[in-house]
Coordinates of C-alpha atoms and ligand atoms in Angstrom, one line a residue:
X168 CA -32.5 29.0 20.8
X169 CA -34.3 26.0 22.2
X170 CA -33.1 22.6 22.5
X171 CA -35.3 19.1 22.5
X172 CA -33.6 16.0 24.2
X173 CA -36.4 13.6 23.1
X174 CA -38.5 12.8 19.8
X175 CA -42.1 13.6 22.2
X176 CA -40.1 17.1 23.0
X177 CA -38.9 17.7 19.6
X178 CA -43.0 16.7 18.4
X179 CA -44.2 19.1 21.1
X180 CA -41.4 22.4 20.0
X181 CA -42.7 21.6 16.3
X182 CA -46.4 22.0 16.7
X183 CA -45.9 25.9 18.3
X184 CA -43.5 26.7 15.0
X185 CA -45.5 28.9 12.8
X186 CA -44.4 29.4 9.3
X187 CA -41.6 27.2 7.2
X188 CA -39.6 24.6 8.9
X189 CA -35.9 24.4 7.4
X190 CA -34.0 21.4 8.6
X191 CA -30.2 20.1 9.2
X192 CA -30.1 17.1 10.2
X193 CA -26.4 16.3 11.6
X194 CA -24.2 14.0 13.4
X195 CA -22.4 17.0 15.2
X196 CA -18.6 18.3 15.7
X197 CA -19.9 21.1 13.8
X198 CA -17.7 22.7 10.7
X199 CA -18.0 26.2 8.9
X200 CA -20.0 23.9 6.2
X201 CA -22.8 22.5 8.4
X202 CA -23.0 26.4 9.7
X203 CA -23.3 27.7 6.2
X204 CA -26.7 24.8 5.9
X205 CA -28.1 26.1 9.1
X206 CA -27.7 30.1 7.5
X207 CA -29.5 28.9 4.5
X208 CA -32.4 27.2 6.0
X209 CA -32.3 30.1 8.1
X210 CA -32.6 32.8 5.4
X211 CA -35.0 30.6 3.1
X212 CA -37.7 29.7 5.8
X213 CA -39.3 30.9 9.2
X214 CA -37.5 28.3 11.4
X215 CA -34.3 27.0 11.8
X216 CA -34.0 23.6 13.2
X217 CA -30.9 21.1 13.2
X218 CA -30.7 17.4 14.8
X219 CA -27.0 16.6 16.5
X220 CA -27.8 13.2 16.5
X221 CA -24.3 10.4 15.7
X222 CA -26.5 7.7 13.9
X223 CA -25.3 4.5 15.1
X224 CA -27.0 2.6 12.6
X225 CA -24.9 4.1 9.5
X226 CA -21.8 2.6 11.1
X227 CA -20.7 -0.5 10.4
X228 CA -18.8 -2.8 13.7
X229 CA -15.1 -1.7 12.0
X230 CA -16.1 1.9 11.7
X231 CA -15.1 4.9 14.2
X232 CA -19.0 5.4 16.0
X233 CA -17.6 5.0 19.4
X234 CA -14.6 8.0 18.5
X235 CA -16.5 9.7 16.4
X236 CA -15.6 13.4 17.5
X237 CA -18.5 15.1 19.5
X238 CA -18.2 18.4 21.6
X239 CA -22.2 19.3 22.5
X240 CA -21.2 22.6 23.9
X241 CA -19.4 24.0 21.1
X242 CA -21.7 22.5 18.7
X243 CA -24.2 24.6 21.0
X244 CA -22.1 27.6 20.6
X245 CA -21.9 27.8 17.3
X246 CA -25.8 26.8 16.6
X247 CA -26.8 30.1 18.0
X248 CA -24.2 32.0 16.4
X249 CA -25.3 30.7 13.2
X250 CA -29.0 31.9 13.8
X251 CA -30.4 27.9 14.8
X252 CA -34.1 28.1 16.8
X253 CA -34.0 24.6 17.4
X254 CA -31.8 21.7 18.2
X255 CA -33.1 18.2 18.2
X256 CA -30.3 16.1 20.2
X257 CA -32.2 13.0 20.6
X258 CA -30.4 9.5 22.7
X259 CA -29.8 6.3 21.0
X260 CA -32.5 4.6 23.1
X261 CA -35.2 7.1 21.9
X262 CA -34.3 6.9 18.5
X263 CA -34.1 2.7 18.5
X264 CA -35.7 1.7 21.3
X265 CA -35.6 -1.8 22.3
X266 CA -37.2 -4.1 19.4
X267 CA -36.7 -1.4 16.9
X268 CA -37.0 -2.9 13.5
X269 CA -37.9 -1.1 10.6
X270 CA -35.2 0.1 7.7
X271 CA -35.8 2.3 4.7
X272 CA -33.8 1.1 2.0
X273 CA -33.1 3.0 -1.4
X274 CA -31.6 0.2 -4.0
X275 CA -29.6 1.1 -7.2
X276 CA -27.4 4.0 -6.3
X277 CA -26.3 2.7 -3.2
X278 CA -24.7 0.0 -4.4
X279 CA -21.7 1.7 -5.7
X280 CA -19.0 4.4 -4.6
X281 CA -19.3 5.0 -0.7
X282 CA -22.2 1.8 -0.8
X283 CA -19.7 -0.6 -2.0
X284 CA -16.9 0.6 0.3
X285 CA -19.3 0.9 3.4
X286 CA -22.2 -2.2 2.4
X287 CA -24.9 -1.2 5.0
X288 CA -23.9 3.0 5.5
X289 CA -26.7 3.8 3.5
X290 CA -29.6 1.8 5.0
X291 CA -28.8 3.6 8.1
X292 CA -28.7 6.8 6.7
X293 CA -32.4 6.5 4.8
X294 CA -33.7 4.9 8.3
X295 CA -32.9 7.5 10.0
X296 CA -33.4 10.8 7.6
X297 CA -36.7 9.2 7.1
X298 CA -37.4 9.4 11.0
X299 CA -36.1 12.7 11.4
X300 CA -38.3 14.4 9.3
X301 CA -41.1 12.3 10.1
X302 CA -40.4 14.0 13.8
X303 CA -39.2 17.5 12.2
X304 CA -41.8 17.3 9.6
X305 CA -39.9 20.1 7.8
X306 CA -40.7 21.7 4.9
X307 CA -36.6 21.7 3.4
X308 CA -34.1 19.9 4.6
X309 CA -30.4 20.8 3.7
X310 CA -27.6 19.0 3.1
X311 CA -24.4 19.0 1.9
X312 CA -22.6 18.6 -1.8
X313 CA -19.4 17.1 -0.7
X314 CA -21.3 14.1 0.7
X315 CA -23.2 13.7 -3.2
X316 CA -24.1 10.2 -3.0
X317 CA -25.7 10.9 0.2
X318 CA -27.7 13.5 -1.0
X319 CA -28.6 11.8 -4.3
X320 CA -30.0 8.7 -1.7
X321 CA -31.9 10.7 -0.2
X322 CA -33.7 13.1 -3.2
X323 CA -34.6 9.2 -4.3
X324 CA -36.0 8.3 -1.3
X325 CA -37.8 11.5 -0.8
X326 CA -39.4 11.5 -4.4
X327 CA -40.0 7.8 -4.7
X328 CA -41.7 7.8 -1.0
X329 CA -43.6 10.9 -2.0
X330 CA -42.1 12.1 1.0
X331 CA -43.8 16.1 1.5
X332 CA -40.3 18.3 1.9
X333 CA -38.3 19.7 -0.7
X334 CA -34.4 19.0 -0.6
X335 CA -31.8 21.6 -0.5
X336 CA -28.0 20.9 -1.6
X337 CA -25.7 23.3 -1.1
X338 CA -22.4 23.7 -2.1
X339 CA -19.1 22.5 -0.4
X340 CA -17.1 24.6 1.5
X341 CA -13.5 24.2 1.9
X342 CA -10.6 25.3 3.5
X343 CA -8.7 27.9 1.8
X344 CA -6.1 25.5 0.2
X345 CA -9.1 23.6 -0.9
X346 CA -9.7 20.4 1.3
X347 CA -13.4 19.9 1.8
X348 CA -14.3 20.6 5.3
X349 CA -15.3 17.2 7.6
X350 CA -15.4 17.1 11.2
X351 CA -13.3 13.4 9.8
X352 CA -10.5 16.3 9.2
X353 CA -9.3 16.5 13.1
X354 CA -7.7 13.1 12.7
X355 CA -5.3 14.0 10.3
X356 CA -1.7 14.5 11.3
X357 CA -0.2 17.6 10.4
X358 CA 1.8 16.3 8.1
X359 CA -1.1 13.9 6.7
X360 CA -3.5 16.9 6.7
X361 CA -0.5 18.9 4.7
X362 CA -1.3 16.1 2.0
X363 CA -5.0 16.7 2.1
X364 CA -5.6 18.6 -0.6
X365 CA -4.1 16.6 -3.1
X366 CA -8.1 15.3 -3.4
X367 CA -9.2 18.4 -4.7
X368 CA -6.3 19.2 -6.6
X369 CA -7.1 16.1 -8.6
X370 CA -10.5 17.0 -9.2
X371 CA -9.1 20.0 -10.6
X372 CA -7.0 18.1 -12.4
X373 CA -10.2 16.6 -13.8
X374 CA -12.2 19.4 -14.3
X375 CA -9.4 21.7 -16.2
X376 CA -9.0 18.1 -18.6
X377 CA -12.8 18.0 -19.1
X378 CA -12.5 22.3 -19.7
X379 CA -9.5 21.6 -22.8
X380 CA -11.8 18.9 -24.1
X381 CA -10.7 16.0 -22.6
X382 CA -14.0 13.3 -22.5
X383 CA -12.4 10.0 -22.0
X384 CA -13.2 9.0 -18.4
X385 CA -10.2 6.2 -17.9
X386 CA -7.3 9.2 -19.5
X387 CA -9.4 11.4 -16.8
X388 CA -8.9 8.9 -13.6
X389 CA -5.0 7.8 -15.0
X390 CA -4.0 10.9 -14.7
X391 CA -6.2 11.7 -11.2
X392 CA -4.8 8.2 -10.1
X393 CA -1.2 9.5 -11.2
X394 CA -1.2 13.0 -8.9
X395 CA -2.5 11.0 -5.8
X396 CA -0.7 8.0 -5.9
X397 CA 2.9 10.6 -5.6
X398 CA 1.5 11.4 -2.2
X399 CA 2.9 8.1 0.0
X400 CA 0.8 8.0 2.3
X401 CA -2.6 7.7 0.3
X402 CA -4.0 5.1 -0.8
X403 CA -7.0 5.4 -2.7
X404 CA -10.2 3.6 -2.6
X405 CA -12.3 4.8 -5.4
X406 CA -11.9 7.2 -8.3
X407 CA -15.3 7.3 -10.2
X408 CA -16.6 8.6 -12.9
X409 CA -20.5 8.2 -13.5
X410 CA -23.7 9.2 -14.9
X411 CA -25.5 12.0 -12.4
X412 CA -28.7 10.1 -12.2
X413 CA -27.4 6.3 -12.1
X414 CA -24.1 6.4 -10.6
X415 CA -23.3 4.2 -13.1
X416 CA -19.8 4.5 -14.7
X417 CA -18.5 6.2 -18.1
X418 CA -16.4 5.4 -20.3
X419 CA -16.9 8.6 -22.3
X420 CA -18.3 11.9 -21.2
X421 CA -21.6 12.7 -22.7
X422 CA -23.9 14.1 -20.4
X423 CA -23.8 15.5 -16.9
X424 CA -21.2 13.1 -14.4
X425 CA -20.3 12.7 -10.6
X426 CA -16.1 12.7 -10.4
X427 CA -16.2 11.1 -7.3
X428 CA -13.0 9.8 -4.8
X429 CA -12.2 8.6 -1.6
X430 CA -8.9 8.1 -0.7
X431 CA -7.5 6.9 2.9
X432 CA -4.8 8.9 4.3
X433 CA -3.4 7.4 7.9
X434 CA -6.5 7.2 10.0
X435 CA -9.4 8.9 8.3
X436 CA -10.6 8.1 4.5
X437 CA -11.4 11.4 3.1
X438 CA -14.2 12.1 0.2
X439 CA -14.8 14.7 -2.1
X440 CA -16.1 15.1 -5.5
X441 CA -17.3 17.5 -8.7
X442 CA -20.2 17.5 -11.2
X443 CA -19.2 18.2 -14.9
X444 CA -20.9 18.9 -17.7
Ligands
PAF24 O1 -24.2 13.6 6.8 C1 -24.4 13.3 8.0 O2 -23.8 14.0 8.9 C2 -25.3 12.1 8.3 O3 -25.1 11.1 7.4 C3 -26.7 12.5 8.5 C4 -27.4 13.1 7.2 C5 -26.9 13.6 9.6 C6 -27.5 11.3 8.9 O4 -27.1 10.8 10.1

């Protein structure tokens, strides 16, 4: 495995790859669900590469940048384990250098769920996907399901920029009593983190209502609302229900829909979500 500090390194690594590039882009504190990206890319292309870059740009002033969990080492670790060629680990200063000022901006879908919540998250995200693979230049790039808005942004901004990569979204993994794995999870208290599943529980809740028949979206996030709000300590920001392709919201089921939450328990706000129909 070889590792790039710098863009101009990462440039030079990338001309000597021979074959597919697969790409994972991500902002490190590596989980079992970024290692299952980096065995995909692995086992649908030549060469494995992944960025452990924490995106200051995506954000905002009140958010956690500054403590946002990062152990290189053990990210290191586990790359290799997981079959990684490449790592791309690039420095703030080389990814905005002094009198940086250009932004990549998708419109419609990020102005609702995680957009509304977190105004300028997704401006930061499409700047700096769009930079990535613009140093990557891979031919996949992989990302996650339980993050759906962010990979929805990004399909959008790939197709509408004619952008020459193919993206990959693969399934959530959780732990075994179901709560999406984040590297947000380590700031759970045990007895917060005991609560944690009551997310996907309701979007079982959901799903098993939408199974029996159920297509009224507002019975469908009463009753989703009812199961979180018995846990005390959350307090949810969003429970959504919308069309796949617009994010906008339902009133009735018809055709494919993002169930969508995030709810804040203690410290971290957690996210997690399911695709019907
Ligand atoms: O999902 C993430 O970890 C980040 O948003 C990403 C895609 C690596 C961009 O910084």
């Amino acid at each position: 495995m070889q590792t790039a500090h710098s863009t101009e390194e990462m440039k030079g690594l990338r001309r000597k790859c021979k074959g597919s590039v697969g790409f994972v882009p991500t902002m490190g504190y590596l989980h079992e669900g970024h290692l299952e990206l980096v065995r995909l890319a692995k086992n649908e292309n030549h060469i494995a590469v992944v960025s452990i870059f924490v995106n200051p740009t995506q954000f905002a002033p009140s958010e956690d940048f500054k403590a946002y969990p990062r152990d290189l080492d053990r990210d290191l670790a586990l790359l290799e384990s997981a079959g990684a060629d490449i790592v791309f680990i690039p420095g703030d200063k080389d990814m905005y250098p002094a009198g940086y000022d250009t932004w990549v901006e998708v419109k419609g879908i990020t102005q609702t769920l995680e957009g509304r919540s977190r105004p300028t998250h997704f401006q930061g995200v499409t700047t700096v996907c769009n930079k990535l693979f613009n140093i990557v230049q891979p031919n996949r790039a992989y990302f996650g399901q339980k993050d759906a808005q962010q990979a929805l942004v990004i399909e959008k901004m790939v197709s509408d920029l004619n952008m020459n990569l193919e993206i990959v979204v693969a399934p959530t993994i959780r732990e075994k009593d179901g709560l999406a794995m984040s590297s947000r999870n380590i700031y759970l208290t045990p007895e917060e983190r005991r609560s944690a599943p009551v997310l996907h529980k309701a979007l079982q809740l959901a799903s098993d209502m939408y199974d029996k028949g159920e297509r009224d979206a507002i019975l469908i996030k009463n009753a989703m609302t009812r199961l979180i709000t018995a846990v005390p300590a959350a307090k949810i920001d969003y429970i959504s229900i919308a069309d796949i392709e617009t994010l906008r919201e339902v009133n009735a089921i018809r055709g494919r829909v993002l169930i969508s939450l995030a709810v804040k328990l203690g410290k971290p706000r957690l996210i997690d979500n399911v695709i019907l129909g």
